[in-house]
Amino acid sequence: MGTNYFNSLSLREQLEQLGKCRFMHLDEFTEGVDALKGKKMVVIGCGAQGLNQGLNLRDSGLDVSYALRAEAISEKRQSFKNASDNGFTVGTYEDLIPTADVVLNLTPDKQHTSVVNAVMPMMKKGSCLSYSHGFNIVEEGMQVRDDITVIMVAPKCPGSEVRAEYVRGFGVPTLIAVHENNDPNGEGLSLAKAYAVGTGGHKAGVLMSSFVAEVKSDLMGEQTILCGMLQTGSLLCYDKMMEEGIDPGYAAKLIQYGWETVTEALKYGGVTNMMDRLSNPAKIRAFELAEEMKDIMRPLYHKHQDDIMTGHFSSTMMADWANDDKDLLGWRADTAETAFEKQAAGDMEISEQEYFDNGILMVAMVKAGVELAFETMTDAGIIADSAYYESLHETPLIANTIARKKLYEMNATISDTAEYGCYLYNHACVPLLQDFMKPLKSDVIGKGLQLNDSSVDNARLIEVNDAIRSHPVEAIGAELRGHMADMKRIV
Amino acid sequence: MALPVDITFDAVDVDFDGHFQLHDINWSIQFGEHWLIAGANGSGKSALAAVLAGAGDLSGGTLTGLPGKVALVSYEAQAELIADELKKDDADILDVISEGTPVAEIIQRDTSDPDLANQLIVQFGLTPLLSRAFRKLSTGETRKVMLVRALASEPDLLVLDEPFDGLDVNTHPMLLEHLTRIIKTTPTVLVLNRIDERPEYITHIAWVEHGRIEQQVNCADPKAVAELNQLLHLTHTSISLPDPDPIDRLPALDPSKPLVDIRNASVKYADNVVFDNVNWRIERGEHWQLTGPNGSGKTCLLSLITGDHPQCYVNDINVFGFQRGNGETIWQIKQFIGYVSTQLQWEYRVSTNLKNVVLSGFHDSIGVYTHSSDAQKAIADQWLEILGMGHRANESFNQLSHGDKRLLLIARAMVKHPPLLILDEPCLGLDDMNRRLVLALIEKICASGKTTVLYVNHHAEDKVAGIDQYKNL
């Protein structure tokens, strides 16, 4: 294992890399896929990202094939069927890697070291290695051969959506980066841009970032607001509702589908719109709860960001990898045993609005988590655009997995890196919020305020609305969502 | 066995999420009566049928006697099930490709009598499909699964919205025979666009317009039925095709080459072969009809031409001068094609308005992501006029009825007068008037000399003058 790349940089270099992020204009992509035309692209890994990115690249006129391990081919494993049923050439590493101009590593994080070590000696002189996540380079310090160009192209959506949007004639927001240590011919950027065009990403917006900024913001987002906060929130809200005598089936349903429903509002119009879905008294209540939680949780968010920056997080996790995932698997099993996880959702009808009205505390938790994660990232030198994508933008995607199969499944399906961080967060956050939770009643979770009169003080409402709307995540969110909406509603 | 039914609507108003309302419905269904609900596209006939299955919110009047177990088969129910299956996939944040729910599981969910289910599965020829993912089936196959599921659940009331549409020639009479057999014990309500296709056992017709039941006709009264038929056969005024885009944006095609040349094509998956050894050469100006039973691969063959099927890259296919798999993009192929199918309708899930849906035909996209010229916008308006939707240009596409969506997608396919127009069962779900309109439009476009038409349909009476080449799968 190499040494942590980020820690090998000077403070000046660290700040420069963390602060790298720029929204690219459509006219920067006029060369289309030219830089990749006629080049041989070989994908390693045929999961949802690998397959769907390959389908898009091929439909953009590029030459794509799949390298799989010999066993996967001889045993006709799912990855082999995925690639061959879709009419791709499939071969072993030995068959395909030596002929590749670009190798696309689309395997899970944990396999990166072994995959890259296996393919690097076979790669052509002057070829390109592409990642969709920078953990291996930044945290594990993978040293790639000097003649090889190293780039990252990371669509910020699940693989199935990467394909669906391309087929519609659009794309998904995409982050690209060039590893500065490995850009021997200065062609990294043009290759990454052409790759983003090939997947359709340029139509929805491309962020030019760095490996460092991507990793440090991605880790922070996934362990705090995205997975950690939703897990902690689910457990606390459920237990509170049991304490308050709410029907268990109702409580389980309110939580399981509630995250998805409230964050759908977030997706369309940011925290402002999510809060606007509440009545005025409920909005003020949610605002106050969120403020209180932010004060309590702020040190925890800082600790997560600090541990990510120093490399403490990744070294702890890699030690667990080396120990056969003992901690990870133990925590995963514990999650399956929680009261919320074991209670099936009831079959009562809950209307879309009711999820807001009876889930005031959940809305407050999402607000607190999104804002804290965003503030902490930007305070640490990460640019607002990155911080937005890694916090607010991805929250609905994770909420969606909870709606499908609750926590155990969410944890089993997100990356192991995200899952490990999620448990760390949850173990610290549940006790931290204990005193805060104690006095709360079913009016904020389970039953709603049930007021006869929903009048509020004008001055207070204006104050609360101003505070919600003027948070920095709202400004950048409006701008980035605007880029997508411009293109979606152009007529 | 089914219980006697006595359903009564007394001045009932129903609201569907604010998008559509049924008004002042006064209607009763007695045991022994078998109703047909008919009406134009968008009239509310499917909505009324769905109310029997519990859809919508009652906002006025009283509705009594709805039995507990109602089975509904409709486009909306079918689309919802498909959307649920797609959502499972869409939601996939994990890096795994979701396989989807197998057909056997979809049927079993509601089955009350496993023996009956097995018998129906065999009759409808679904045995080979049982382990396949529901969402990977063809349109006709999906419809069969929905029918078998409904019939096997032995409901107290069976509501079938356009059950015969999209079924192949062998299945149609078989379903009819099955229905005729079970009506003694199971009351059925049918929704059909074509009154003349109603089974003989139908005793009453409810004619729906603008969300109201305008007429109730007892089929034993020949005079009333004749009047209703007359109402239906009002001919539409003669129409003319809107002009194509004044600026021809397409690269020139070599007139000496065929539009499509498919040699020895096959589509195979690890565990099944859809078809093998197919050859098809389509010359410019030769209009074709493609036929074959449900699941024979018609849509699949067409998607090799459009480039939507990934195996187009491993077959010997030459389209519009491009030998596939040589660095051409999918958009270079699609620019020559106008296309409509049920598949497309399921995939057209973006929130946009009616005018944009027509405009998207100029850009081959689902939704609009690029600017359209003023001329293109004017042409889109002309198409909306022809469809009688001129005043609805800004309405939301998602909230339209199935038939209205289909009409718009047909306009989207034709709007650019493409060199190749592929119409995969275009008339599915259209009422009599709109079907005639669409057939007239197809004839006009065939005769224009600029567009070559590939046409798939199951209705022998939907003949189009000018189509004289036949391919059977």
Short mmCIF file of N, CA and C in Angstrom, two decimals, chain A residues 37-154:
data_model
loop_
_atom_site.label_atom_id
_atom_site.label_comp_id
_atom_site.label_asym_id
_atom_site.label_seq_id
_atom_site.Cartn_x
_atom_site.Cartn_y
_atom_site.Cartn_z
N LYS A 37 -11.93 9.38 -30.46
CA LYS A 37 -12.35 8.75 -31.71
C LYS A 37 -11.27 7.77 -32.19
N GLY A 38 -11.68 6.55 -32.49
CA GLY A 38 -10.73 5.58 -33.01
C GLY A 38 -9.85 4.95 -31.94
N LYS A 39 -9.97 5.42 -30.70
CA LYS A 39 -9.18 4.81 -29.63
C LYS A 39 -9.93 3.62 -29.05
N LYS A 40 -9.16 2.71 -28.49
CA LYS A 40 -9.78 1.52 -27.94
C LYS A 40 -10.01 1.72 -26.44
N MET A 41 -11.29 1.68 -26.05
CA MET A 41 -11.62 1.86 -24.64
C MET A 41 -12.00 0.51 -24.05
N VAL A 42 -11.32 0.13 -22.97
CA VAL A 42 -11.61 -1.15 -22.34
C VAL A 42 -12.10 -0.90 -20.92
N VAL A 43 -13.32 -1.40 -20.64
CA VAL A 43 -13.93 -1.20 -19.33
C VAL A 43 -13.63 -2.40 -18.45
N ILE A 44 -13.22 -2.15 -17.21
CA ILE A 44 -13.09 -3.24 -16.24
C ILE A 44 -14.24 -3.09 -15.25
N GLY A 45 -15.03 -4.14 -15.11
CA GLY A 45 -16.18 -4.06 -14.20
C GLY A 45 -17.43 -3.87 -15.02
N CYS A 46 -18.37 -4.81 -14.89
CA CYS A 46 -19.61 -4.65 -15.66
C CYS A 46 -20.80 -4.63 -14.73
N GLY A 47 -20.78 -3.76 -13.74
CA GLY A 47 -21.95 -3.49 -12.91
C GLY A 47 -22.77 -2.41 -13.59
N ALA A 48 -23.62 -1.74 -12.80
CA ALA A 48 -24.52 -0.76 -13.40
C ALA A 48 -23.77 0.42 -14.01
N GLN A 49 -22.72 0.93 -13.33
CA GLN A 49 -21.96 2.03 -13.92
C GLN A 49 -21.20 1.55 -15.15
N GLY A 50 -20.50 0.43 -15.01
CA GLY A 50 -19.67 -0.06 -16.11
C GLY A 50 -20.49 -0.32 -17.36
N LEU A 51 -21.59 -1.02 -17.21
CA LEU A 51 -22.39 -1.37 -18.38
C LEU A 51 -23.02 -0.12 -19.01
N ASN A 52 -23.64 0.70 -18.19
CA ASN A 52 -24.40 1.82 -18.76
C ASN A 52 -23.50 2.89 -19.35
N GLN A 53 -22.37 3.15 -18.71
CA GLN A 53 -21.43 4.09 -19.33
C GLN A 53 -20.94 3.55 -20.67
N GLY A 54 -20.66 2.24 -20.70
CA GLY A 54 -20.19 1.62 -21.95
C GLY A 54 -21.23 1.73 -23.06
N LEU A 55 -22.51 1.51 -22.72
CA LEU A 55 -23.57 1.62 -23.73
C LEU A 55 -23.61 3.03 -24.31
N ASN A 56 -23.50 4.04 -23.44
CA ASN A 56 -23.53 5.43 -23.91
C ASN A 56 -22.33 5.74 -24.79
N LEU A 57 -21.15 5.33 -24.35
CA LEU A 57 -19.93 5.64 -25.10
C LEU A 57 -20.01 5.01 -26.50
N ARG A 58 -20.50 3.77 -26.56
CA ARG A 58 -20.60 3.10 -27.86
C ARG A 58 -21.62 3.83 -28.75
N ASP A 59 -22.76 4.22 -28.17
CA ASP A 59 -23.76 4.94 -28.97
C ASP A 59 -23.26 6.32 -29.39
N SER A 60 -22.19 6.80 -28.78
CA SER A 60 -21.59 8.05 -29.21
C SER A 60 -20.48 7.81 -30.23
N GLY A 61 -20.40 6.60 -30.74
CA GLY A 61 -19.46 6.31 -31.82
C GLY A 61 -18.09 5.86 -31.34
N LEU A 62 -17.96 5.45 -30.09
CA LEU A 62 -16.65 5.04 -29.57
C LEU A 62 -16.54 3.52 -29.50
N ASP A 63 -15.27 3.08 -29.45
CA ASP A 63 -14.97 1.65 -29.49
C ASP A 63 -14.81 1.13 -28.06
N VAL A 64 -15.79 0.35 -27.59
CA VAL A 64 -15.82 -0.08 -26.19
C VAL A 64 -15.82 -1.60 -26.09
N SER A 65 -14.97 -2.15 -25.23
CA SER A 65 -15.08 -3.58 -24.92
C SER A 65 -14.84 -3.78 -23.42
N TYR A 66 -15.05 -5.01 -22.96
CA TYR A 66 -15.01 -5.29 -21.52
C TYR A 66 -13.98 -6.34 -21.17
N ALA A 67 -13.12 -6.00 -20.20
CA ALA A 67 -12.14 -6.98 -19.71
C ALA A 67 -12.64 -7.54 -18.39
N LEU A 68 -12.76 -8.87 -18.34
CA LEU A 68 -13.21 -9.52 -17.11
C LEU A 68 -12.18 -10.57 -16.71
N ARG A 69 -12.27 -10.99 -15.46
CA ARG A 69 -11.37 -12.06 -15.04
C ARG A 69 -11.73 -13.34 -15.78
N ALA A 70 -10.71 -14.19 -15.98
CA ALA A 70 -10.92 -15.41 -16.76
C ALA A 70 -12.05 -16.26 -16.17
N GLU A 71 -12.15 -16.32 -14.82
CA GLU A 71 -13.20 -17.15 -14.19
C GLU A 71 -14.59 -16.61 -14.52
N ALA A 72 -14.70 -15.26 -14.52
CA ALA A 72 -16.01 -14.66 -14.80
C ALA A 72 -16.47 -15.06 -16.20
N ILE A 73 -15.54 -15.20 -17.11
CA ILE A 73 -15.89 -15.57 -18.48
C ILE A 73 -16.20 -17.06 -18.57
N SER A 74 -15.31 -17.89 -18.01
CA SER A 74 -15.51 -19.34 -18.18
C SER A 74 -16.77 -19.80 -17.42
N GLU A 75 -17.07 -19.15 -16.28
CA GLU A 75 -18.27 -19.55 -15.54
C GLU A 75 -19.50 -18.79 -15.98
N LYS A 76 -19.36 -17.97 -17.00
CA LYS A 76 -20.47 -17.14 -17.50
C LYS A 76 -21.19 -16.43 -16.37
N ARG A 77 -20.46 -15.73 -15.54
CA ARG A 77 -21.06 -15.00 -14.43
C ARG A 77 -21.90 -13.84 -14.96
N GLN A 78 -22.64 -13.23 -14.01
CA GLN A 78 -23.56 -12.15 -14.41
C GLN A 78 -22.83 -11.05 -15.19
N SER A 79 -21.63 -10.69 -14.76
CA SER A 79 -20.92 -9.61 -15.44
C SER A 79 -20.65 -9.99 -16.90
N PHE A 80 -20.36 -11.26 -17.13
CA PHE A 80 -20.14 -11.71 -18.50
C PHE A 80 -21.43 -11.61 -19.32
N LYS A 81 -22.54 -12.05 -18.71
CA LYS A 81 -23.82 -11.98 -19.44
C LYS A 81 -24.21 -10.53 -19.72
N ASN A 82 -24.01 -9.65 -18.72
CA ASN A 82 -24.35 -8.24 -18.93
C ASN A 82 -23.66 -7.69 -20.17
N ALA A 83 -22.38 -7.99 -20.28
CA ALA A 83 -21.62 -7.42 -21.40
C ALA A 83 -21.94 -8.12 -22.70
N SER A 84 -22.02 -9.45 -22.69
CA SER A 84 -22.19 -10.13 -23.97
C SER A 84 -23.63 -10.04 -24.49
N ASP A 85 -24.63 -10.07 -23.61
CA ASP A 85 -26.02 -9.90 -24.07
C ASP A 85 -26.20 -8.53 -24.73
N ASN A 86 -25.38 -7.59 -24.36
CA ASN A 86 -25.49 -6.26 -24.96
C ASN A 86 -24.57 -6.09 -26.16
N GLY A 87 -24.06 -7.19 -26.64
CA GLY A 87 -23.32 -7.14 -27.89
C GLY A 87 -21.92 -6.55 -27.79
N PHE A 88 -21.31 -6.63 -26.62
CA PHE A 88 -19.94 -6.12 -26.49
C PHE A 88 -18.93 -7.26 -26.64
N THR A 89 -17.74 -6.91 -27.10
CA THR A 89 -16.64 -7.86 -27.07
C THR A 89 -16.18 -8.00 -25.63
N VAL A 90 -16.03 -9.25 -25.19
CA VAL A 90 -15.57 -9.52 -23.82
C VAL A 90 -14.30 -10.34 -23.91
N GLY A 91 -13.30 -9.99 -23.11
CA GLY A 91 -12.08 -10.78 -23.10
C GLY A 91 -11.41 -10.71 -21.75
N THR A 92 -10.34 -11.49 -21.58
CA THR A 92 -9.61 -11.44 -20.31
C THR A 92 -8.74 -10.20 -20.29
N TYR A 93 -8.17 -9.91 -19.11
CA TYR A 93 -7.23 -8.79 -19.01
C TYR A 93 -6.12 -8.95 -20.04
N GLU A 94 -5.58 -10.19 -20.13
CA GLU A 94 -4.46 -10.44 -21.03
C GLU A 94 -4.85 -10.17 -22.48
N ASP A 95 -6.08 -10.51 -22.84
CA ASP A 95 -6.54 -10.31 -24.23
C ASP A 95 -6.63 -8.82 -24.56
N LEU A 96 -7.24 -8.07 -23.66
CA LEU A 96 -7.69 -6.72 -24.04
C LEU A 96 -6.83 -5.57 -23.52
N ILE A 97 -6.31 -5.69 -22.31
CA ILE A 97 -5.61 -4.53 -21.72
C ILE A 97 -4.40 -4.08 -22.58
N PRO A 98 -3.60 -5.02 -23.10
CA PRO A 98 -2.44 -4.55 -23.87
C PRO A 98 -2.80 -3.75 -25.12
N THR A 99 -4.04 -3.89 -25.60
CA THR A 99 -4.44 -3.17 -26.82
C THR A 99 -5.16 -1.86 -26.50
N ALA A 100 -5.42 -1.62 -25.20
CA ALA A 100 -6.29 -0.50 -24.82
C ALA A 100 -5.55 0.83 -24.87
N ASP A 101 -6.23 1.84 -25.42
CA ASP A 101 -5.72 3.21 -25.32
C ASP A 101 -6.22 3.86 -24.03
N VAL A 102 -7.44 3.48 -23.62
CA VAL A 102 -7.98 3.98 -22.36
C VAL A 102 -8.55 2.80 -21.58
N VAL A 103 -8.14 2.66 -20.33
CA VAL A 103 -8.70 1.62 -19.45
C VAL A 103 -9.62 2.31 -18.46
N LEU A 104 -10.89 1.90 -18.44
CA LEU A 104 -11.87 2.51 -17.54
C LEU A 104 -12.06 1.59 -16.33
N ASN A 105 -11.53 2.00 -15.19
CA ASN A 105 -11.68 1.17 -13.99
C ASN A 105 -12.99 1.52 -13.31
N LEU A 106 -14.00 0.67 -13.49
CA LEU A 106 -15.32 0.93 -12.91
C LEU A 106 -15.70 -0.16 -11.91
N THR A 107 -14.71 -0.65 -11.18
CA THR A 107 -14.94 -1.65 -10.13
C THR A 107 -15.15 -0.92 -8.80
N PRO A 108 -15.64 -1.63 -7.74
CA PRO A 108 -15.79 -0.99 -6.43
C PRO A 108 -14.43 -0.58 -5.85
N ASP A 109 -14.43 0.48 -5.02
CA ASP A 109 -13.22 1.01 -4.37
C ASP A 109 -12.26 -0.06 -3.86
N LYS A 110 -12.88 -0.99 -3.15
CA LYS A 110 -12.09 -1.95 -2.42
C LYS A 110 -11.21 -2.79 -3.33
N GLN A 111 -11.67 -2.96 -4.59
CA GLN A 111 -10.90 -3.79 -5.53
C GLN A 111 -9.85 -3.00 -6.29
N HIS A 112 -9.85 -1.65 -6.13
CA HIS A 112 -8.99 -0.85 -6.98
C HIS A 112 -7.53 -1.25 -6.92
N THR A 113 -7.01 -1.43 -5.71
CA THR A 113 -5.58 -1.72 -5.60
C THR A 113 -5.23 -2.99 -6.37
N SER A 114 -6.02 -4.05 -6.15
CA SER A 114 -5.66 -5.30 -6.83
C SER A 114 -5.89 -5.21 -8.33
N VAL A 115 -6.95 -4.52 -8.75
CA VAL A 115 -7.21 -4.39 -10.19
C VAL A 115 -6.11 -3.57 -10.86
N VAL A 116 -5.79 -2.43 -10.28
CA VAL A 116 -4.79 -1.57 -10.92
C VAL A 116 -3.43 -2.25 -10.93
N ASN A 117 -3.09 -2.92 -9.83
CA ASN A 117 -1.81 -3.64 -9.83
C ASN A 117 -1.77 -4.73 -10.90
N ALA A 118 -2.93 -5.35 -11.14
CA ALA A 118 -2.95 -6.42 -12.14
C ALA A 118 -2.84 -5.86 -13.56
N VAL A 119 -3.52 -4.73 -13.84
CA VAL A 119 -3.55 -4.28 -15.23
C VAL A 119 -2.38 -3.35 -15.60
N MET A 120 -1.83 -2.66 -14.62
CA MET A 120 -0.82 -1.65 -14.96
C MET A 120 0.35 -2.21 -15.77
N PRO A 121 0.90 -3.38 -15.38
CA PRO A 121 2.04 -3.88 -16.17
C PRO A 121 1.67 -4.21 -17.61
N MET A 122 0.39 -4.46 -17.87
CA MET A 122 -0.02 -4.83 -19.24
C MET A 122 -0.37 -3.62 -20.08
N MET A 123 -0.50 -2.46 -19.45
CA MET A 123 -1.01 -1.30 -20.21
C MET A 123 0.05 -0.76 -21.16
N LYS A 124 -0.46 -0.33 -22.32
CA LYS A 124 0.37 0.25 -23.38
C LYS A 124 1.11 1.48 -22.86
N LYS A 125 2.26 1.73 -23.43
CA LYS A 125 2.99 2.96 -23.08
C LYS A 125 2.17 4.17 -23.56
N GLY A 126 2.03 5.13 -22.68
CA GLY A 126 1.32 6.36 -23.06
C GLY A 126 -0.19 6.24 -23.06
N SER A 127 -0.71 5.15 -22.50
CA SER A 127 -2.17 5.01 -22.48
C SER A 127 -2.77 5.77 -21.29
N CYS A 128 -4.09 5.61 -21.12
CA CYS A 128 -4.80 6.39 -20.10
C CYS A 128 -5.56 5.45 -19.17
N LEU A 129 -5.53 5.76 -17.88
CA LEU A 129 -6.30 5.01 -16.89
C LEU A 129 -7.34 5.95 -16.30
N SER A 130 -8.60 5.51 -16.33
CA SER A 130 -9.67 6.39 -15.85
C SER A 130 -10.36 5.78 -14.64
N TYR A 131 -10.65 6.62 -13.67
CA TYR A 131 -11.37 6.21 -12.46
C TYR A 131 -12.72 6.93 -12.42
N SER A 132 -13.66 6.40 -11.59
CA SER A 132 -14.86 7.21 -11.36
C SER A 132 -14.92 7.63 -9.89
N HIS A 133 -13.87 7.32 -9.13
CA HIS A 133 -13.79 7.74 -7.73
C HIS A 133 -12.31 7.76 -7.39
N GLY A 134 -11.87 8.75 -6.63
CA GLY A 134 -10.43 8.94 -6.45
C GLY A 134 -9.81 8.32 -5.21
N PHE A 135 -10.57 7.50 -4.47
CA PHE A 135 -10.08 6.97 -3.20
C PHE A 135 -8.72 6.28 -3.32
N ASN A 136 -8.61 5.45 -4.36
CA ASN A 136 -7.39 4.67 -4.55
C ASN A 136 -6.16 5.55 -4.74
N ILE A 137 -6.32 6.61 -5.49
CA ILE A 137 -5.21 7.52 -5.76
C ILE A 137 -4.90 8.37 -4.52
N VAL A 138 -5.95 8.95 -3.94
CA VAL A 138 -5.74 9.95 -2.89
C VAL A 138 -5.47 9.31 -1.53
N GLU A 139 -6.28 8.34 -1.15
CA GLU A 139 -6.17 7.78 0.20
C GLU A 139 -5.19 6.61 0.27
N GLU A 140 -5.22 5.78 -0.76
CA GLU A 140 -4.32 4.62 -0.74
C GLU A 140 -2.98 4.95 -1.37
N GLY A 141 -2.92 6.10 -2.03
CA GLY A 141 -1.65 6.54 -2.59
C GLY A 141 -1.13 5.66 -3.72
N MET A 142 -2.03 5.13 -4.51
CA MET A 142 -1.62 4.30 -5.65
C MET A 142 -0.66 5.10 -6.55
N GLN A 143 0.47 4.48 -6.85
CA GLN A 143 1.44 5.12 -7.76
C GLN A 143 1.24 4.51 -9.14
N VAL A 144 0.84 5.35 -10.09
CA VAL A 144 0.62 4.85 -11.44
C VAL A 144 1.86 5.18 -12.29
N ARG A 145 2.18 4.26 -13.18
CA ARG A 145 3.36 4.42 -14.05
C ARG A 145 3.40 5.81 -14.67
N ASP A 146 4.61 6.40 -14.74
CA ASP A 146 4.74 7.79 -15.18
C ASP A 146 4.21 8.08 -16.57
N ASP A 147 4.27 7.10 -17.45
CA ASP A 147 3.86 7.38 -18.85
C ASP A 147 2.34 7.32 -19.01
N ILE A 148 1.63 6.89 -17.97
CA ILE A 148 0.17 6.72 -18.09
C ILE A 148 -0.55 7.98 -17.62
N THR A 149 -1.55 8.42 -18.39
CA THR A 149 -2.38 9.57 -18.01
C THR A 149 -3.50 9.07 -17.09
N VAL A 150 -3.70 9.74 -15.97
CA VAL A 150 -4.75 9.30 -15.03
C VAL A 150 -5.84 10.37 -14.94
N ILE A 151 -7.07 9.99 -15.26
CA ILE A 151 -8.19 10.94 -15.21
C ILE A 151 -9.34 10.35 -14.39
N MET A 152 -10.29 11.21 -14.07
CA MET A 152 -11.51 10.74 -13.41
C MET A 152 -12.71 11.33 -14.14
N VAL A 153 -13.70 10.47 -14.37
CA VAL A 153 -14.98 10.94 -14.91
C VAL A 153 -16.05 10.29 -14.04
N ALA A 154 -16.79 11.09 -13.29
CA ALA A 154 -17.73 10.54 -12.32
C ALA A 154 -19.13 11.11 -12.51
#
